Every structure is written in C-alpha cells, then in structure tokens.
Short mmCIF file of C-alpha atoms and ligand atoms in Angstrom, two decimals:
data_model
loop_
_atom_site.label_atom_id
_atom_site.label_comp_id
_atom_site.label_asym_id
_atom_site.label_seq_id
_atom_site.Cartn_x
_atom_site.Cartn_y
_atom_site.Cartn_z
CA MET A 27 -2.72 13.67 -22.04
CA LEU A 28 -0.07 11.20 -23.00
CA ILE A 29 0.91 7.57 -22.55
CA GLU A 30 4.46 6.37 -23.13
CA LYS A 31 5.73 2.80 -22.97
CA ARG A 32 9.30 1.55 -22.80
CA LEU A 33 11.19 -1.59 -21.87
CA PHE A 34 12.29 -1.34 -18.22
CA GLY A 35 14.30 -4.55 -18.22
CA THR A 36 14.26 -8.26 -18.82
CA CYS A 37 14.35 -11.07 -16.28
CA ARG A 38 13.77 -14.81 -16.12
CA GLN A 39 9.99 -14.27 -16.10
CA GLY A 40 10.24 -12.15 -19.28
CA ALA A 41 10.20 -8.52 -20.38
CA VAL A 42 9.12 -5.83 -17.94
CA ASP A 43 7.63 -2.67 -19.45
CA MET A 44 7.26 0.75 -17.93
CA TYR A 45 4.21 2.87 -18.74
CA THR A 46 4.18 6.59 -18.03
CA LEU A 47 0.80 8.29 -17.91
CA THR A 48 0.76 12.10 -18.03
CA VAL A 49 -2.17 14.50 -17.63
CA ASP A 50 -2.45 18.15 -18.67
CA SER A 51 -1.22 19.61 -15.35
CA GLY A 52 2.09 17.79 -15.93
CA MET A 53 1.35 15.27 -13.19
CA SER A 54 2.60 11.85 -14.25
CA VAL A 55 2.93 8.34 -12.94
CA SER A 56 5.32 5.61 -14.09
CA ILE A 57 4.31 2.02 -13.49
CA ILE A 58 6.21 -1.17 -14.30
CA THR A 59 4.54 -4.45 -15.17
CA LEU A 60 6.58 -6.29 -12.49
CA GLY A 61 4.28 -6.15 -9.49
CA GLY A 62 2.39 -3.27 -11.09
CA ALA A 63 4.84 -1.17 -9.11
CA LEU A 64 4.61 2.60 -9.03
CA VAL A 65 8.14 3.77 -9.78
CA LYS A 66 7.71 7.51 -10.06
CA LEU A 67 4.92 9.95 -9.20
CA LEU A 68 5.45 13.54 -10.29
CA ALA A 69 2.80 15.33 -8.27
CA PRO A 70 1.94 19.03 -7.89
CA ASN A 71 2.04 21.11 -4.72
CA ARG A 72 -0.78 23.60 -4.11
CA GLU A 73 0.88 26.01 -6.58
CA GLY A 74 1.28 23.33 -9.23
CA LYS A 75 5.01 22.74 -8.74
CA LEU A 76 5.91 19.11 -9.47
CA ALA A 77 8.13 16.75 -7.45
CA ASP A 78 8.64 12.99 -7.43
CA VAL A 79 6.92 12.03 -4.18
CA ILE A 80 7.42 8.25 -4.08
CA PHE A 81 10.32 5.90 -3.44
CA GLY A 82 11.47 3.43 -6.06
CA TYR A 83 14.51 1.98 -7.77
CA ASP A 84 16.23 2.75 -11.06
CA ASP A 85 16.74 -0.84 -12.17
CA LEU A 86 14.83 -4.08 -12.45
CA SER A 87 17.32 -6.10 -10.37
CA SER A 88 16.55 -3.91 -7.32
CA TYR A 89 12.83 -4.57 -7.78
CA LEU A 90 13.54 -8.30 -7.99
CA GLY A 91 16.00 -8.52 -5.10
CA GLY A 92 15.27 -5.48 -2.97
CA ASP A 93 13.06 -5.37 0.05
CA GLY A 94 10.30 -3.00 1.01
CA TYR A 95 7.75 -3.87 -1.70
CA HIS A 96 8.18 -0.39 -3.16
CA GLY A 97 5.09 0.87 -4.94
CA ALA A 98 3.98 -2.69 -5.63
CA LEU A 99 0.62 -4.41 -5.67
CA ILE A 100 0.39 -6.83 -2.76
CA GLY A 101 -1.55 -10.11 -2.79
CA ARG A 102 -3.20 -12.42 -2.39
CA VAL A 103 -3.12 -11.37 1.24
CA GLY A 104 -1.34 -8.26 2.48
CA ASN A 105 0.56 -8.06 5.77
CA ARG A 106 1.41 -11.00 8.04
CA ILE A 107 -0.35 -14.31 8.52
CA CYS A 108 0.69 -15.79 11.85
CA LYS A 109 3.19 -18.62 11.26
CA GLY A 110 1.79 -18.79 7.71
CA LYS A 111 -1.11 -20.93 8.95
CA TYR A 112 -4.80 -20.68 8.31
CA THR A 113 -7.83 -22.93 8.10
CA LEU A 114 -10.54 -22.50 5.50
CA ASP A 115 -13.63 -24.71 5.50
CA GLY A 116 -11.88 -27.24 7.72
CA VAL A 117 -8.78 -27.50 5.53
CA ASP A 118 -5.41 -26.44 7.02
CA TYR A 119 -3.04 -24.46 4.81
CA GLN A 120 0.64 -23.70 5.34
CA LEU A 121 2.04 -20.66 3.56
CA TYR A 122 5.68 -19.90 2.84
CA ILE A 123 7.47 -18.28 5.80
CA ASN A 124 9.32 -15.20 4.55
CA ASN A 125 9.32 -12.83 7.53
CA GLY A 126 10.55 -14.12 10.88
CA GLN A 127 8.11 -16.91 11.68
CA ASN A 128 5.33 -15.44 9.52
CA SER A 129 4.16 -15.20 5.95
CA LEU A 130 4.24 -11.62 4.65
CA HIS A 131 2.61 -9.95 1.64
CA GLY A 132 1.57 -13.01 -0.35
CA GLY A 133 4.43 -15.42 0.37
CA LYS A 134 7.57 -16.38 -1.53
CA VAL A 135 6.55 -14.87 -4.86
CA GLY A 136 3.53 -12.68 -4.24
CA PHE A 137 1.73 -10.43 -6.73
CA SER A 138 4.45 -7.82 -6.11
CA HIS A 139 6.92 -10.04 -7.95
CA LYS A 140 4.78 -11.27 -10.85
CA ILE A 141 4.69 -9.78 -14.32
CA TRP A 142 1.19 -8.47 -15.04
CA ASP A 143 -0.44 -8.14 -18.47
CA ALA A 144 -0.97 -4.48 -19.26
CA GLU A 145 -3.16 -2.37 -21.49
CA ALA A 146 -3.09 1.41 -21.48
CA SER A 147 -5.67 3.84 -22.82
CA VAL A 148 -6.58 7.51 -22.80
CA VAL A 149 -10.13 8.09 -21.57
CA GLU A 150 -12.23 11.24 -21.35
CA ASP A 151 -10.85 12.56 -18.06
CA GLY A 152 -7.52 10.79 -17.71
CA CYS A 153 -5.17 7.95 -18.59
CA VAL A 154 -5.71 4.38 -17.56
CA LEU A 155 -3.49 1.34 -17.14
CA ASP A 156 -5.34 -1.96 -16.81
CA LEU A 157 -3.32 -4.78 -15.29
CA THR A 158 -4.33 -8.41 -15.16
CA TYR A 159 -2.84 -11.38 -13.36
CA VAL A 160 -4.32 -14.86 -13.12
CA SER A 161 -3.06 -16.62 -10.01
CA PRO A 162 -3.30 -20.40 -10.49
CA ASP A 163 -5.19 -22.65 -8.08
CA GLY A 164 -2.83 -23.53 -5.23
CA GLU A 165 -0.28 -20.83 -5.98
CA GLU A 166 1.59 -20.02 -2.73
CA ASN A 167 -0.86 -22.47 -1.10
CA TYR A 168 -3.94 -20.35 -1.63
CA PRO A 169 -6.90 -22.27 -3.06
CA GLY A 170 -8.74 -21.30 -6.24
CA THR A 171 -7.76 -19.73 -9.53
CA LEU A 172 -7.89 -16.04 -8.74
CA THR A 173 -8.36 -13.66 -11.67
CA VAL A 174 -7.19 -10.21 -10.64
CA ASN A 175 -7.68 -6.91 -12.44
CA VAL A 176 -6.18 -3.69 -11.21
CA ARG A 177 -7.00 -0.39 -12.88
CA TYR A 178 -4.67 2.54 -12.28
CA LYS A 179 -6.10 5.84 -13.42
CA LEU A 180 -4.41 9.22 -13.42
CA SER A 181 -7.12 11.81 -13.87
CA GLN A 182 -7.09 15.43 -14.97
CA ASP A 183 -7.89 16.54 -11.42
CA ASN A 184 -4.48 15.25 -10.23
CA ALA A 185 -5.79 12.06 -8.66
CA LEU A 186 -4.27 8.61 -8.90
CA SER A 187 -6.87 5.94 -8.30
CA ILE A 188 -6.34 2.21 -7.85
CA GLU A 189 -9.27 -0.12 -8.41
CA TYR A 190 -8.94 -3.79 -7.51
CA ARG A 191 -11.21 -6.56 -8.73
CA ALA A 192 -10.89 -10.33 -8.28
CA THR A 193 -12.96 -13.46 -8.78
CA THR A 194 -12.23 -17.06 -7.88
CA ASP A 195 -13.30 -20.57 -8.90
CA LYS A 196 -12.90 -21.96 -5.33
CA LYS A 197 -13.38 -20.29 -1.97
CA THR A 198 -10.17 -18.44 -1.05
CA ILE A 199 -8.84 -15.44 0.89
CA VAL A 200 -7.95 -12.02 -0.57
CA ASN A 201 -6.78 -8.76 0.99
CA MET A 202 -4.91 -6.63 -1.52
CA THR A 203 -3.22 -3.28 -1.27
CA ASN A 204 -0.53 -1.11 -2.83
CA HIS A 205 2.72 -0.56 -0.96
CA VAL A 206 3.79 2.88 -2.16
CA TYR A 207 5.97 5.00 0.16
CA PHE A 208 5.40 8.76 0.05
CA ASN A 209 7.42 11.78 1.00
CA LEU A 210 5.42 14.81 -0.09
CA GLY A 211 8.51 17.01 -0.04
CA GLY A 212 10.02 14.77 -2.73
CA PHE A 213 11.40 11.33 -1.98
CA ALA A 214 14.94 12.63 -1.48
CA SER A 215 14.03 15.26 1.09
CA GLY A 216 14.69 13.52 4.39
CA LYS A 217 12.57 12.53 7.38
CA VAL A 218 8.79 12.83 7.22
CA PHE A 219 8.42 13.89 10.88
CA ASP A 220 7.27 17.41 9.85
CA HIS A 221 4.47 16.12 7.64
CA LEU A 222 1.01 16.95 8.95
CA LEU A 223 -1.43 14.08 9.03
CA TRP A 224 -5.12 13.72 9.71
CA MET A 225 -6.79 10.30 9.69
CA ASP A 226 -10.45 9.55 10.24
CA CYS A 227 -9.55 6.54 12.39
CA GLU A 228 -11.06 5.63 15.72
CA SER A 229 -8.98 2.59 16.66
CA PHE A 230 -5.81 0.69 15.89
CA ILE A 231 -4.51 -2.85 16.26
CA PRO A 232 -1.58 -3.47 18.61
CA THR A 233 0.75 -6.35 17.75
CA ASP A 234 3.02 -8.78 19.58
CA GLU A 235 6.80 -8.81 19.12
CA ASN A 236 6.38 -10.74 15.84
CA LEU A 237 4.17 -7.91 14.54
CA ILE A 238 1.13 -10.19 14.67
CA PRO A 239 -2.12 -8.62 15.96
CA THR A 240 -2.83 -9.55 19.56
CA GLY A 241 -6.54 -9.52 18.72
CA GLU A 242 -7.17 -6.29 20.61
CA ILE A 243 -8.78 -3.34 18.84
CA ARG A 244 -7.67 -0.30 20.83
CA ASP A 245 -9.29 3.15 20.88
CA VAL A 246 -6.82 5.77 19.61
CA LYS A 247 -7.91 8.28 22.26
CA GLY A 248 -5.02 9.27 24.49
CA THR A 249 -2.47 7.35 22.39
CA PRO A 250 0.10 8.48 19.76
CA PHE A 251 -2.28 6.91 17.19
CA ASP A 252 -4.87 9.66 17.55
CA PHE A 253 -4.70 11.61 14.27
CA ASN A 254 -8.28 12.89 14.53
CA LYS A 255 -6.83 16.36 14.94
CA GLU A 256 -4.17 17.14 12.36
CA LYS A 257 -0.70 16.77 13.87
CA THR A 258 2.81 16.09 12.65
CA ILE A 259 3.96 12.50 12.23
CA GLY A 260 6.87 13.32 14.53
CA CYS A 261 5.13 14.96 17.47
CA ASP A 262 3.94 11.75 19.15
CA PHE A 263 6.53 9.43 17.60
CA ASP A 264 7.07 7.88 20.99
CA LEU A 265 9.20 4.75 21.11
CA SER A 266 8.45 4.34 24.80
CA TYR A 267 4.79 3.63 24.00
CA GLU A 268 4.74 -0.18 23.90
CA PRO A 269 3.07 -0.79 20.51
CA MET A 270 5.52 1.64 18.88
CA ALA A 271 8.50 0.24 20.80
CA ILE A 272 7.71 -3.21 19.39
CA ALA A 273 7.38 -1.97 15.81
CA GLY A 274 10.11 0.68 15.90
CA GLY A 275 7.55 3.35 15.04
CA TYR A 276 4.17 3.40 13.35
CA ASP A 277 3.44 0.07 11.65
CA HIS A 278 -0.16 -0.63 12.56
CA CYS A 279 -3.58 -1.18 11.16
CA MET A 280 -5.77 1.87 11.76
CA ASN A 281 -9.54 1.41 11.53
CA PHE A 282 -11.64 4.07 9.85
CA ARG A 283 -14.70 5.44 11.60
CA ALA A 284 -17.91 4.12 10.02
CA VAL A 285 -19.53 6.73 7.74
CA ASP A 286 -22.62 6.65 5.50
CA ASP A 287 -20.80 7.58 2.30
CA VAL A 288 -17.08 6.81 2.12
CA TRP A 289 -16.70 8.89 -1.06
CA ALA A 290 -18.25 12.06 0.41
CA ALA A 291 -14.98 13.21 2.03
CA PRO A 292 -11.34 12.14 2.34
CA ARG A 293 -10.49 9.60 5.04
CA ILE A 294 -6.88 10.85 5.27
CA LYS A 295 -5.14 14.17 4.62
CA ALA A 296 -1.36 14.49 4.50
CA ARG A 297 0.60 17.63 3.84
CA ASP A 298 4.18 18.76 3.80
CA PRO A 299 4.28 22.34 5.11
CA LYS A 300 7.78 22.97 3.69
CA THR A 301 6.73 22.46 0.08
CA ASN A 302 2.99 23.13 0.53
CA ARG A 303 2.12 19.80 -1.06
CA GLU A 304 -1.09 18.16 0.07
CA MET A 305 -2.47 14.72 -0.67
CA VAL A 306 -5.89 13.48 0.37
CA VAL A 307 -6.96 9.84 0.34
CA TYR A 308 -10.41 8.50 -0.45
CA THR A 309 -11.09 4.81 0.01
CA ASP A 310 -13.80 2.25 0.59
CA ALA A 311 -11.35 0.04 2.52
CA PRO A 312 -12.19 -0.31 6.22
CA CYS A 313 -8.57 0.09 7.40
CA VAL A 314 -5.18 1.46 6.53
CA GLN A 315 -1.77 0.13 7.54
CA PHE A 316 0.09 3.27 8.58
CA TYR A 317 3.78 2.43 8.28
CA SER A 318 6.57 4.90 8.99
CA ALA A 319 9.22 2.97 7.03
CA ASN A 320 10.95 1.62 10.11
CA PHE A 321 12.74 -1.06 8.08
CA MET A 322 13.87 1.31 5.32
CA LYS A 323 17.59 0.94 5.95
CA ASN A 324 19.01 -1.67 3.57
CA PRO A 325 22.35 -0.28 2.31
CA ASN A 326 22.41 -2.75 -0.62
CA TYR A 327 19.43 -1.24 -2.40
CA PRO A 328 19.74 2.53 -2.81
CA PHE A 329 16.79 4.34 -4.39
CA LYS A 330 16.53 6.30 -7.64
CA GLY A 331 19.66 8.32 -8.33
CA GLY A 332 21.55 6.44 -5.60
CA TYR A 333 19.59 8.04 -2.73
CA PRO A 334 20.24 5.92 0.38
CA GLN A 335 17.62 4.09 2.39
CA THR A 336 16.95 5.80 5.73
CA THR A 337 14.26 4.99 8.27
CA GLN A 338 11.24 7.30 8.49
CA ASN A 339 12.12 9.07 5.25
CA GLY A 340 8.75 7.96 3.89
CA PHE A 341 5.40 6.65 4.99
CA CYS A 342 2.89 4.16 3.62
CA LEU A 343 -0.88 4.32 3.73
CA GLU A 344 -1.76 0.75 2.75
CA THR A 345 -5.54 0.69 2.52
CA GLN A 346 -6.83 -2.82 3.19
CA LYS A 347 -8.74 -5.04 5.59
CA MET A 348 -7.33 -6.07 8.98
CA PRO A 349 -4.05 -8.04 9.06
CA ASP A 350 -4.16 -11.74 9.91
CA SER A 351 -7.96 -11.51 9.68
CA ILE A 352 -8.29 -15.18 8.83
CA ASN A 353 -6.97 -16.08 12.31
CA HIS A 354 -9.14 -13.65 14.31
CA GLU A 355 -12.89 -14.08 14.58
CA ASN A 356 -13.43 -10.45 15.62
CA PHE A 357 -11.59 -9.10 12.53
CA THR A 358 -12.75 -8.35 8.97
CA ASP A 359 -13.89 -11.11 6.62
CA ILE A 360 -11.32 -11.65 3.85
CA THR A 361 -12.85 -14.78 2.32
CA LEU A 362 -13.94 -14.68 -1.31
CA ASP A 363 -16.38 -17.29 -2.54
CA VAL A 364 -17.24 -18.51 -6.03
CA GLY A 365 -19.66 -16.06 -7.66
CA GLU A 366 -18.57 -13.15 -5.43
CA VAL A 367 -16.52 -10.21 -6.68
CA TYR A 368 -13.73 -8.70 -4.60
CA GLU A 369 -13.78 -4.98 -5.29
CA THR A 370 -12.06 -2.09 -3.59
CA LYS A 371 -10.83 1.34 -4.60
CA THR A 372 -8.43 3.96 -3.23
CA VAL A 373 -7.74 7.44 -4.57
CA TYR A 374 -4.66 9.55 -3.80
CA LYS A 375 -5.50 13.10 -4.85
CA PHE A 376 -3.19 16.13 -4.86
CA ILE A 377 -4.74 19.50 -4.07
CA VAL A 378 -3.99 22.46 -6.35
CA ASP A 379 -5.37 25.95 -5.55
C1 GAL B 412 4.51 -3.27 5.69
C2 GAL B 412 4.57 -3.94 7.03
C3 GAL B 412 5.94 -3.70 7.60
C4 GAL B 412 7.04 -4.16 6.66
C5 GAL B 412 6.79 -3.57 5.28
C6 GAL B 412 7.74 -4.12 4.24
O1 GAL B 412 3.27 -3.48 5.10
O2 GAL B 412 3.55 -3.43 7.85
O3 GAL B 412 6.07 -4.35 8.85
O4 GAL B 412 7.07 -5.56 6.59
O5 GAL B 412 5.50 -3.83 4.85
O6 GAL B 412 9.05 -3.81 4.52
#
C-alpha cells in the first residue's frame, strides 16, 4: 500500500495537492484538495485488469472553470433548491442562483470549489484520506458554522468508501454527495448504453421543466425507471417518456426500498459486459440521483488526455437525500440541529473473481 502526494496546481485560494492512494491489487485513486475531487480511479475488472473508470480533467483551471462538478464533494446541499429559496424556523433565506432560476449544488462557491485540509494515512486494511472544511456561519446564505469531515478510504478489497460527517453551531440544512461520473469500460470508451444496471429502488421523483421536483413520488413499475431487474441503461432510454423528455435522459432521484440492514447487500450493481468490470454500491443514503450525463457536452473543457465531452458517456450515482427537500413536506428531512451529527457513508466496490 502506498500514498503519494504532489502539487496539482496553485490558484487564488492557494495550493491544491493531489493524493494518490494505492492498494496491493494495483487499484488506486487520485484525489485533489480542491473540492475533494476524485480525478482518477484505476479499478480492476473481474480478472483484475485495471482501467481509469472516472471522468476528470488534467489541469486545475478546468476544475475551477469547468462545469459538471466532476468527482467533487457537493455541499452544503446537493441538487437544486427551487428559486434558491427556503424557510427555516420562520426565517427566509435566498441562495445564489446559478442554474436557470435555481440554486444548484451549494451555490456560487460550494464545497466542490473550496480547498479542503487533508491528511493521509495507511491503516490496517487500506489507505485513508481525511478531508476537513469549516464552512463559516452564513456562507452562501446557509446558517451556522458547519464543520465537515469527509473520509475517503481505498481498501484492500478494492472498495472506495466515502464517509461524511458534519456538525453545526446553529440549525442549518445539509445534504451532501459526491459527483463522480463513471464509465466502467474506461472513461474514454464511449456511450454507457450497454452497461447493465440493477437498482434496489421502488420509486423516483419526476421534475418540472426547471428540473425541480413536482412533489410526486412515482412508483417505478411500468416506467423506464424500473431497474429492479438488471437491464441496460440504453434499453428503456426513452425520450418520449415525459420525465425523461424534460431532463434529456435519466436525471432523477431514485428512492431505495426500505430494508432492515442497508449494509447486508448492495443497493446498486453496475457492470460493463464488454470489459467484464463490475461495481456494486453500498450506502445508508435513502436515495440516489441517477444522472446519465445529459449535460456533458461542453467543448471548452475536454477531459483527461483531451478526450471530448459527449452526452451519456458516463453516469453518476449521487447517493443523497431527496432534492429540494426543504421545500417539500413529504420529502426527507435535511435539517441539522446543534448537538446532532450528520453522518452518511457510501461504498463503491469493484468485484474481482
Ligand atoms: C446533477 C444534476 C444535473 C446536472 C449535474 C451537473 O447532480 O442532477 O441536472 O446539473 O448535476 O452538471
């Protein structure tokens, strides 16, 4: 097991380091301290053959200017808040509008664009990178000083886990995630329509034309969102189905079925039949934003090695609570009070025979 650290670049906020954690199978992950972004994930297929399965950029300026939130930690609140407005304990808050008429992924400068403090260590069964960011009271118009710790761990069993923890000194709202885009054939291998996907999800959340939840929680049965039987991402990619027509593909919150023990079995399985690479996802989050990279088309920000952006060349599984929860009484509770601890964990594990 090995940990390497190098300077990735320097910007107005300061120096940005890149840490690469490697385990004995050769699997490795590279993470930069800007946004805690995953830049590279060399992951094995079932025979142990490694490929870089995530999208990212070669240079810091693309991470600062580029869109897509590639591999980054998202906060305080992931996804869209309708018109950037919410009310907490009778106080109205207005967030920065950065996506149509809405506030997306934490506002003007969310956690994805902050430099995090980092500390790496080798532990018994893997390598760990501990990231810390203290978000000041009122930052981006969220109340309370929020102290956030994220622990990335790459373990000897080829699993990358992300553990989030946060506490506040005033009641606030929190709904964090990571925004990594996968292509299990390797990021430069084209559309993901042939990937097989199984998700233990019983319902999804349709949106209006501004991609804001309508409030409805719809059963997946009989819709393209039913992944309860493994199927390819492409087979029901049906842009005549209204929710998908609005979003240009899959870009919806999927709600996991309630189970007694969330760690007993994966909640999601994804596999690329061409390369025989399989990833399973364990999480204690109640939902996952399944996004088929419908906006991945900005010609100004090519990926690593100059690989162009192309829609549906990747997919995201952003484990989190429901989007715009604070504006829907029937949605998940994303408030965090003084004395409470926000804790959630997601594991992306690669299967080797
Ligand atoms: C996703 C969101 C998409 C898009 C993307 C960033 O989380 O669901 O609609 O905004 O982030 O490009």
